[in-house]
Amino acid sequence: MGSVTTPKQDRSRATRQRLLESAVTCLAEHGWTGSTVTVVAEHAGVSRGAAQHHFPTREDLFTAAVEYVAEERSAELRALDGERGTHAAVDALVGLYTGPLFRAALQLWVAASNEPQLRPRVTDLEARIGRETHRMALRLLGADETRPGVRETVQGLLDMARGLGLANLLTDDSARRARVVTQWATILDDVLR
Amino acid sequence: MGSVTTPKQDRSRATRQRLLESAVTCLAEHGWTGSTVTVVAEHAGVSRGAAQHHFPTREDLFTAAVEYVAEERSAELRALDGERGTHAAVDALVGLYTGPLFRAALQLWVAASNEPQLRPRVTDLEARIGRETHRMALRLLGADETRPGVRETVQGLLDMARGLGLANLLTDDSARRARVVTQWATILDDVLR
């Protein structure tokens, strides 16, 4: 059936969406400390009052941003479904960990490790995304998890992808990363077939 | 020859050392935002004035802490030299990324990605530790880097170790990690021999 919305509701929804997108951008660029409601509102081109109407506290804004990042990462993951061949699959999986969504997620993990208010929600969503990513990796690699060792092989690959994302945080690591991906795709091809 | 120090110099050196150790502990536990000079001085049991005598600004303290973390990580690395066999080597290398020094380093990387004052020093020291770790990994694994693919195989292993460290940030991941280490040690044994 679909819900019926008024133009005012549409505008309100668009503002909310813009605030969440800005929260993610600010997190990736300025980190947790630099991402106050004021900074995010300014980046979104929204008044502080309007921002506080949607998100009364910083915790409200970033709890919503954590879920938004999780949904966007799920969507990014589902978009990989067409990749074929081990090299393309490994490259696409590693790509999940080098964009702005991973940078924002990384800021959230580190913030959550020190902020009890963020921690449970971030941990839950991270576990859910971890399971989704694992299932997609099995599908892209055409890997059969009932064979001994396959589960741990794919887990290790995703740990490597996460580590490559971390290596990209301070410097552009793309040339080295491409060589690692090529070599590990070759290794996986042997192990999984 | 050794330098001659007075008891007063010894005390001053011990205070400096305690402040650096506390800076690392505070970083790992409270993150960059929560690690002010006041918090670190209190943790070290040193007056704020004495702390400021050693480190006039927060940047002075954390620039020194970055170097201290780097030296400690190098020492931790050199201590691995006795490990033998692929499983023990992989386990020891992964272990470098799951302790308090890695947690502190992670906080520094994320802080450095948003703090221009920290960034160049953290990036330089990280590159140096990366090279040392790579050399030690080759030695522990008995791997011959002149063979094609070996360099990238070992790099990917260290990326995996870093990703496993990150996975351990919010939850205790040790059971899963042990299974991944066992499986990848088996794979590497085949690839490297």
Short mmCIF file of C-alpha atoms in Angstrom, two decimals:
data_model
loop_
_atom_site.label_atom_id
_atom_site.label_comp_id
_atom_site.label_asym_id
_atom_site.label_seq_id
_atom_site.Cartn_x
_atom_site.Cartn_y
_atom_site.Cartn_z
CA MET A 1 0.00 0.00 0.00
CA GLY A 2 2.77 2.55 0.83
CA SER A 3 2.34 5.36 3.31
CA VAL A 4 0.90 8.69 2.22
CA THR A 5 3.11 11.66 3.12
CA THR A 6 2.51 15.40 2.99
CA PRO A 7 5.11 17.76 1.46
CA LYS A 8 5.99 18.84 5.00
CA GLN A 9 6.69 15.23 6.02
CA ASP A 10 8.78 14.76 2.90
CA ARG A 11 10.87 17.82 3.77
CA SER A 12 11.28 16.62 7.33
CA ARG A 13 12.43 13.21 6.11
CA ALA A 14 14.88 14.80 3.67
CA THR A 15 16.34 16.93 6.49
CA ARG A 16 16.75 13.89 8.72
CA GLN A 17 18.48 12.02 5.89
CA ARG A 18 20.82 14.98 5.24
CA LEU A 19 21.72 15.16 8.94
CA LEU A 20 22.58 11.46 9.02
CA GLU A 21 24.71 11.71 5.86
CA SER A 22 26.51 14.71 7.36
CA ALA A 23 27.04 12.89 10.66
CA VAL A 24 28.83 10.11 8.75
CA THR A 25 30.94 12.54 6.70
CA CYS A 26 31.90 14.51 9.81
CA LEU A 27 32.79 11.32 11.69
CA ALA A 28 35.03 10.11 8.84
CA GLU A 29 36.70 13.53 8.49
CA HIS A 30 36.84 14.96 12.01
CA GLY A 31 36.42 11.93 14.26
CA TRP A 32 34.11 11.54 17.20
CA THR A 33 35.45 14.52 19.17
CA GLY A 34 35.04 16.92 16.27
CA SER A 35 31.53 15.76 15.39
CA THR A 36 29.17 17.78 17.58
CA VAL A 37 25.52 18.42 16.68
CA THR A 38 26.49 22.01 15.77
CA VAL A 39 29.22 20.88 13.35
CA VAL A 40 26.93 18.26 11.76
CA ALA A 41 24.02 20.74 11.41
CA GLU A 42 26.31 23.28 9.76
CA HIS A 43 27.65 20.67 7.33
CA ALA A 44 24.07 19.65 6.47
CA GLY A 45 23.01 23.28 5.94
CA VAL A 46 20.36 22.88 8.65
CA SER A 47 19.77 25.22 11.59
CA ARG A 48 20.86 24.01 15.01
CA GLY A 49 17.23 24.21 16.15
CA ALA A 50 16.00 22.05 13.27
CA ALA A 51 18.78 19.53 13.98
CA GLN A 52 17.76 19.37 17.63
CA HIS A 53 14.13 18.87 16.63
CA HIS A 54 15.17 15.64 14.89
CA PHE A 55 17.88 14.63 17.35
CA PRO A 56 17.52 16.23 20.80
CA THR A 57 20.94 14.99 21.99
CA ARG A 58 24.28 14.05 20.46
CA GLU A 59 23.63 10.45 21.54
CA ASP A 60 20.30 10.44 19.62
CA LEU A 61 22.06 11.71 16.50
CA PHE A 62 24.91 9.22 16.64
CA THR A 63 22.79 6.24 17.65
CA ALA A 64 20.76 6.96 14.49
CA ALA A 65 23.99 7.48 12.54
CA VAL A 66 25.29 4.07 13.70
CA GLU A 67 22.14 2.43 12.28
CA TYR A 68 22.36 4.51 9.12
CA VAL A 69 25.98 3.42 8.57
CA ALA A 70 24.95 -0.19 9.17
CA GLU A 71 22.10 0.05 6.62
CA GLU A 72 24.34 1.71 4.04
CA ARG A 73 27.03 -0.94 4.56
CA SER A 74 24.39 -3.67 4.07
CA ALA A 75 23.23 -2.00 0.86
CA GLU A 76 26.84 -1.68 -0.36
CA LEU A 77 27.29 -5.37 0.40
CA ARG A 78 24.14 -6.49 -1.45
CA ALA A 79 25.25 -4.44 -4.46
CA LEU A 80 28.28 -6.76 -4.81
CA ASP A 81 26.11 -9.73 -5.70
CA GLY A 82 27.02 -9.63 -9.41
CA GLU A 83 30.81 -10.09 -8.92
CA ARG A 84 32.23 -13.27 -10.40
CA GLY A 85 35.57 -15.03 -10.08
CA THR A 86 37.87 -15.17 -7.06
CA HIS A 87 39.93 -12.08 -7.90
CA ALA A 88 36.86 -9.89 -8.53
CA ALA A 89 35.24 -11.24 -5.36
CA VAL A 90 38.29 -10.56 -3.15
CA ASP A 91 38.73 -7.11 -4.71
CA ALA A 92 35.08 -6.22 -4.11
CA LEU A 93 35.13 -7.50 -0.51
CA VAL A 94 38.31 -5.55 0.26
CA GLY A 95 36.70 -2.49 -1.36
CA LEU A 96 34.02 -2.54 1.38
CA TYR A 97 36.73 -1.61 3.89
CA THR A 98 38.41 1.28 2.11
CA GLY A 99 35.59 3.78 1.51
CA PRO A 100 34.06 6.54 3.64
CA LEU A 101 31.53 4.16 5.25
CA PHE A 102 34.32 2.03 6.70
CA ARG A 103 36.17 5.14 7.89
CA ALA A 104 33.01 6.30 9.64
CA ALA A 105 32.45 2.81 11.09
CA LEU A 106 36.05 2.74 12.35
CA GLN A 107 35.57 6.07 14.12
CA LEU A 108 32.41 4.65 15.70
CA TRP A 109 34.16 1.45 16.89
CA VAL A 110 36.97 3.39 18.48
CA ALA A 111 34.52 5.89 20.01
CA ALA A 112 32.34 2.99 21.22
CA SER A 113 35.32 1.34 22.90
CA ASN A 114 35.46 4.39 25.19
CA GLU A 115 31.80 5.55 25.23
CA PRO A 116 29.49 3.18 27.13
CA GLN A 117 26.45 4.89 25.57
CA LEU A 118 27.47 3.87 22.05
CA ARG A 119 29.01 0.49 22.74
CA PRO A 120 26.06 -1.99 22.89
CA ARG A 121 24.36 -0.70 19.72
CA VAL A 122 27.64 -0.57 17.76
CA THR A 123 28.59 -4.08 18.92
CA ASP A 124 25.16 -5.52 17.95
CA LEU A 125 25.10 -3.93 14.51
CA GLU A 126 28.70 -4.90 13.87
CA ALA A 127 27.88 -8.54 14.65
CA ARG A 128 24.91 -8.43 12.25
CA ILE A 129 26.97 -6.86 9.44
CA GLY A 130 29.74 -9.37 10.11
CA ARG A 131 27.30 -12.26 9.54
CA GLU A 132 25.86 -10.67 6.38
CA THR A 133 29.36 -10.03 5.01
CA HIS A 134 30.38 -13.61 5.71
CA ARG A 135 27.33 -14.98 3.83
CA MET A 136 27.98 -12.69 0.87
CA ALA A 137 31.67 -13.65 0.81
CA LEU A 138 30.73 -17.36 0.66
CA ARG A 139 28.36 -16.64 -2.23
CA LEU A 140 30.80 -14.46 -4.21
CA LEU A 141 33.62 -16.98 -3.74
CA GLY A 142 31.34 -19.94 -4.49
CA ALA A 143 32.72 -21.47 -1.28
CA ASP A 144 31.14 -24.51 0.38
CA GLU A 145 31.11 -23.97 4.14
CA THR A 146 30.34 -27.61 4.90
CA ARG A 147 33.95 -28.47 3.93
CA PRO A 148 36.36 -28.38 6.89
CA GLY A 149 38.37 -25.17 7.15
CA VAL A 150 36.32 -23.16 4.63
CA ARG A 151 34.56 -21.15 7.32
CA GLU A 152 37.84 -20.09 8.96
CA THR A 153 39.49 -19.45 5.58
CA VAL A 154 36.76 -16.97 4.63
CA GLN A 155 36.79 -15.39 8.09
CA GLY A 156 40.56 -14.84 7.79
CA LEU A 157 40.05 -13.24 4.38
CA LEU A 158 37.55 -10.77 5.86
CA ASP A 159 39.95 -10.05 8.73
CA MET A 160 42.60 -9.30 6.09
CA ALA A 161 40.17 -6.98 4.30
CA ARG A 162 39.53 -5.14 7.59
CA GLY A 163 43.28 -4.86 8.22
CA LEU A 164 43.81 -3.48 4.70
CA GLY A 165 41.15 -0.86 5.45
CA LEU A 166 42.99 0.13 8.61
CA ALA A 167 46.30 0.36 6.69
CA ASN A 168 44.59 2.84 4.36
CA LEU A 169 43.56 5.18 7.18
CA LEU A 170 46.65 7.40 7.29
CA THR A 171 48.16 6.95 3.82
CA ASP A 172 46.96 5.93 0.36
CA ASP A 173 47.78 2.23 0.37
CA SER A 174 46.06 1.32 -2.92
CA ALA A 175 49.11 0.14 -4.91
CA ARG A 176 50.31 -2.26 -2.22
CA ARG A 177 46.73 -3.37 -1.57
CA ALA A 178 46.20 -4.33 -5.22
CA ARG A 179 49.25 -6.63 -5.10
CA VAL A 180 48.11 -8.26 -1.84
CA VAL A 181 44.63 -8.82 -3.29
CA THR A 182 46.06 -10.47 -6.43
CA GLN A 183 48.30 -12.80 -4.43
CA TRP A 184 45.64 -13.75 -1.88
CA ALA A 185 43.06 -14.35 -4.61
CA THR A 186 45.50 -16.87 -6.10
CA ILE A 187 45.98 -18.58 -2.73
CA LEU A 188 42.20 -18.72 -2.11
CA ASP A 189 41.55 -20.12 -5.55
CA ASP A 190 43.81 -23.08 -4.69
CA VAL A 191 42.41 -23.53 -1.18
CA LEU A 192 38.72 -23.30 -2.06
CA ARG A 193 38.64 -25.40 -5.27
CA MET B 1 81.03 3.76 29.46
CA GLY B 2 77.39 4.53 30.39
CA SER B 3 76.23 7.96 31.48
CA VAL B 4 76.55 8.95 35.12
CA THR B 5 73.27 10.08 36.67
CA THR B 6 72.44 11.64 40.02
CA PRO B 7 69.58 10.30 42.16
CA LYS B 8 67.60 13.41 41.18
CA GLN B 9 68.06 12.65 37.47
CA ASP B 10 67.04 9.05 38.11
CA ARG B 11 63.85 10.19 39.81
CA SER B 12 63.10 12.59 36.97
CA ARG B 13 63.62 9.83 34.42
CA ALA B 14 61.39 7.46 36.38
CA THR B 15 58.64 10.12 36.51
CA ARG B 16 58.89 10.69 32.76
CA GLN B 17 58.67 6.93 32.17
CA ARG B 18 55.62 6.65 34.45
CA LEU B 19 53.90 9.49 32.61
CA LEU B 20 54.49 7.80 29.25
CA GLU B 21 53.21 4.45 30.52
CA SER B 22 50.13 6.19 31.91
CA ALA B 23 49.58 8.06 28.64
CA VAL B 24 49.45 4.70 26.83
CA THR B 25 47.11 3.13 29.39
CA CYS B 26 44.80 6.16 29.33
CA LEU B 27 44.76 6.16 25.51
CA ALA B 28 43.86 2.47 25.37
CA GLU B 29 41.16 2.86 28.05
CA HIS B 30 39.69 6.33 27.51
CA GLY B 31 40.70 7.20 23.94
CA TRP B 32 42.23 10.43 22.70
CA THR B 33 39.46 12.71 23.95
CA GLY B 34 39.58 11.33 27.47
CA SER B 35 43.39 11.46 27.73
CA THR B 36 44.24 14.96 28.91
CA VAL B 37 47.49 15.83 30.72
CA THR B 38 45.47 16.09 33.97
CA VAL B 39 44.00 12.58 33.57
CA VAL B 40 47.41 11.10 32.67
CA ALA B 41 49.17 12.86 35.58
CA GLU B 42 46.54 11.58 38.01
CA HIS B 43 46.88 8.02 36.67
CA ALA B 44 50.67 8.25 37.05
CA GLY B 45 50.38 9.59 40.61
CA VAL B 46 52.29 12.72 39.57
CA SER B 47 51.26 16.33 40.25
CA ARG B 48 49.96 18.34 37.31
CA GLY B 49 52.90 20.75 37.74
CA ALA B 50 55.47 17.94 37.60
CA ALA B 51 53.75 16.52 34.49
CA GLN B 52 53.90 19.93 32.82
CA HIS B 53 57.57 20.24 33.71
CA HIS B 54 58.23 17.15 31.57
CA PHE B 55 55.61 17.82 28.92
CA PRO B 56 54.54 21.48 28.67
CA THR B 57 51.67 20.71 26.26
CA ARG B 58 49.38 17.81 25.46
CA GLU B 59 51.06 17.56 22.04
CA ASP B 60 54.49 17.19 23.72
CA LEU B 61 53.15 14.39 25.91
CA PHE B 62 51.49 12.48 23.10
CA THR B 63 54.29 12.96 20.58
CA ALA B 64 56.57 11.36 23.19
CA ALA B 65 53.90 8.70 23.85
CA VAL B 66 53.76 7.86 20.12
CA GLU B 67 57.53 7.22 20.15
CA TYR B 68 57.27 5.28 23.38
CA VAL B 69 54.54 3.04 21.92
CA ALA B 70 56.70 2.52 18.82
CA GLU B 71 59.74 1.53 20.90
CA GLU B 72 57.70 -0.83 23.05
CA ARG B 73 56.15 -2.43 19.95
CA SER B 74 59.65 -2.92 18.49
CA ALA B 75 60.81 -4.54 21.73
CA GLU B 76 57.71 -6.80 21.78
CA LEU B 77 58.53 -7.77 18.19
CA ARG B 78 62.19 -8.59 18.88
CA ALA B 79 61.11 -10.74 21.81
CA LEU B 80 59.33 -13.06 19.35
CA ASP B 81 62.61 -14.15 17.80
CA GLY B 82 62.58 -17.56 19.45
CA GLU B 83 59.24 -18.74 17.99
CA ARG B 84 59.50 -21.76 15.72
CA GLY B 85 57.10 -23.41 13.29
CA THR B 86 54.37 -21.80 11.20
CA HIS B 87 51.57 -22.08 13.76
CA ALA B 88 53.65 -20.61 16.59
CA ALA B 89 54.89 -17.85 14.26
CA VAL B 90 51.37 -16.87 13.07
CA ASP B 91 50.05 -17.03 16.61
CA ALA B 92 52.87 -14.79 17.90
CA LEU B 93 52.48 -12.28 15.05
CA VAL B 94 48.72 -12.08 15.59
CA GLY B 95 49.38 -11.65 19.32
CA LEU B 96 51.18 -8.36 18.56
CA TYR B 97 47.83 -6.89 17.51
CA THR B 98 45.65 -7.89 20.42
CA GLY B 99 47.39 -6.38 23.46
CA PRO B 100 47.24 -2.94 25.10
CA LEU B 101 50.04 -1.55 22.89
CA PHE B 102 48.01 -2.21 19.75
CA ARG B 103 44.91 -0.70 21.37
CA ALA B 104 46.90 2.43 22.20
CA ALA B 105 48.39 2.50 18.68
CA LEU B 106 44.89 2.18 17.20
CA GLN B 107 43.68 5.15 19.24
CA LEU B 108 46.69 7.11 18.00
CA TRP B 109 46.05 6.23 14.32
CA VAL B 110 42.42 7.26 14.55
CA ALA B 111 43.33 10.45 16.46
CA ALA B 112 46.12 11.15 13.92
CA SER B 113 43.68 10.81 11.03
CA ASN B 114 41.88 13.88 12.44
CA GLU B 115 44.73 15.72 14.24
CA PRO B 116 47.27 17.27 11.85
CA GLN B 117 49.72 17.75 14.74
CA LEU B 118 49.97 14.02 15.36
CA ARG B 119 49.72 12.71 11.82
CA PRO B 120 53.26 12.97 10.33
CA ARG B 121 55.01 11.43 13.36
CA VAL B 122 52.47 8.61 13.68
CA THR B 123 52.67 7.86 9.94
CA ASP B 124 56.52 7.77 9.98
CA LEU B 125 56.76 5.52 13.01
CA GLU B 126 54.02 3.26 11.68
CA ALA B 127 55.95 2.80 8.42
CA ARG B 128 59.12 1.94 10.38
CA ILE B 129 57.31 -0.60 12.58
CA GLY B 130 55.63 -2.04 9.50
CA ARG B 131 59.02 -2.75 7.91
CA GLU B 132 60.44 -4.24 11.13
CA THR B 133 57.37 -6.44 11.53
CA HIS B 134 57.62 -7.65 7.95
CA ARG B 135 61.30 -8.62 8.40
CA MET B 136 60.53 -10.44 11.64
CA ALA B 137 57.60 -12.27 10.02
CA LEU B 138 59.85 -13.50 7.19
CA ARG B 139 62.36 -14.75 9.74
CA LEU B 140 59.80 -16.48 12.00
CA LEU B 141 58.11 -18.13 9.01
CA GLY B 142 61.43 -19.08 7.41
CA ALA B 143 60.04 -17.48 4.24
CA ASP B 144 62.19 -16.68 1.21
CA GLU B 145 61.16 -13.29 -0.18
CA THR B 146 63.04 -13.80 -3.45
CA ARG B 147 60.34 -16.29 -4.47
CA PRO B 148 57.43 -14.67 -6.38
CA GLY B 149 54.38 -13.94 -4.25
CA VAL B 150 56.05 -14.51 -0.87
CA ARG B 151 56.30 -10.79 -0.10
CA GLU B 152 52.58 -10.22 -0.75
CA THR B 153 51.62 -13.42 1.09
CA VAL B 154 53.39 -12.23 4.23
CA GLN B 155 51.99 -8.70 3.85
CA GLY B 156 48.47 -10.13 3.60
CA LEU B 157 49.10 -12.21 6.73
CA LEU B 158 50.09 -9.06 8.66
CA ASP B 159 47.00 -7.27 7.32
CA MET B 160 44.95 -10.19 8.59
CA ALA B 161 46.66 -9.90 11.99
CA ARG B 162 45.80 -6.18 12.11
CA GLY B 163 42.17 -6.95 11.18
CA LEU B 164 42.00 -9.57 13.93
CA GLY B 165 43.24 -6.92 16.35
CA LEU B 166 40.48 -4.59 15.25
CA ALA B 167 37.87 -7.34 15.61
CA ASN B 168 38.99 -7.70 19.23
CA LEU B 169 38.40 -4.04 20.06
CA LEU B 170 34.76 -4.24 21.18
CA THR B 171 34.36 -7.91 22.15
CA ASP B 172 36.62 -10.76 23.25
CA ASP B 173 37.27 -12.50 19.95
CA SER B 174 39.90 -14.97 21.17
CA ALA B 175 38.04 -18.25 20.46
CA ARG B 176 37.25 -17.37 16.85
CA ARG B 177 40.75 -15.91 16.41
CA ALA B 178 42.41 -19.16 17.52
CA ARG B 179 40.48 -21.11 14.83
CA VAL B 180 41.38 -18.58 12.11
CA VAL B 181 45.05 -18.73 13.15
CA THR B 182 45.09 -22.54 13.00
CA GLN B 183 43.49 -22.65 9.56
CA TRP B 184 45.69 -19.93 8.05
CA ALA B 185 48.85 -21.44 9.54
CA THR B 186 47.97 -24.65 7.65
CA ILE B 187 47.37 -22.72 4.42
CA LEU B 188 50.61 -20.72 4.79
CA ASP B 189 52.58 -23.86 5.48
CA ASP B 190 51.53 -25.14 2.04
CA VAL B 191 52.06 -21.82 0.26
CA LEU B 192 55.48 -21.04 1.73
CA ARG B 193 57.14 -24.49 1.53
#
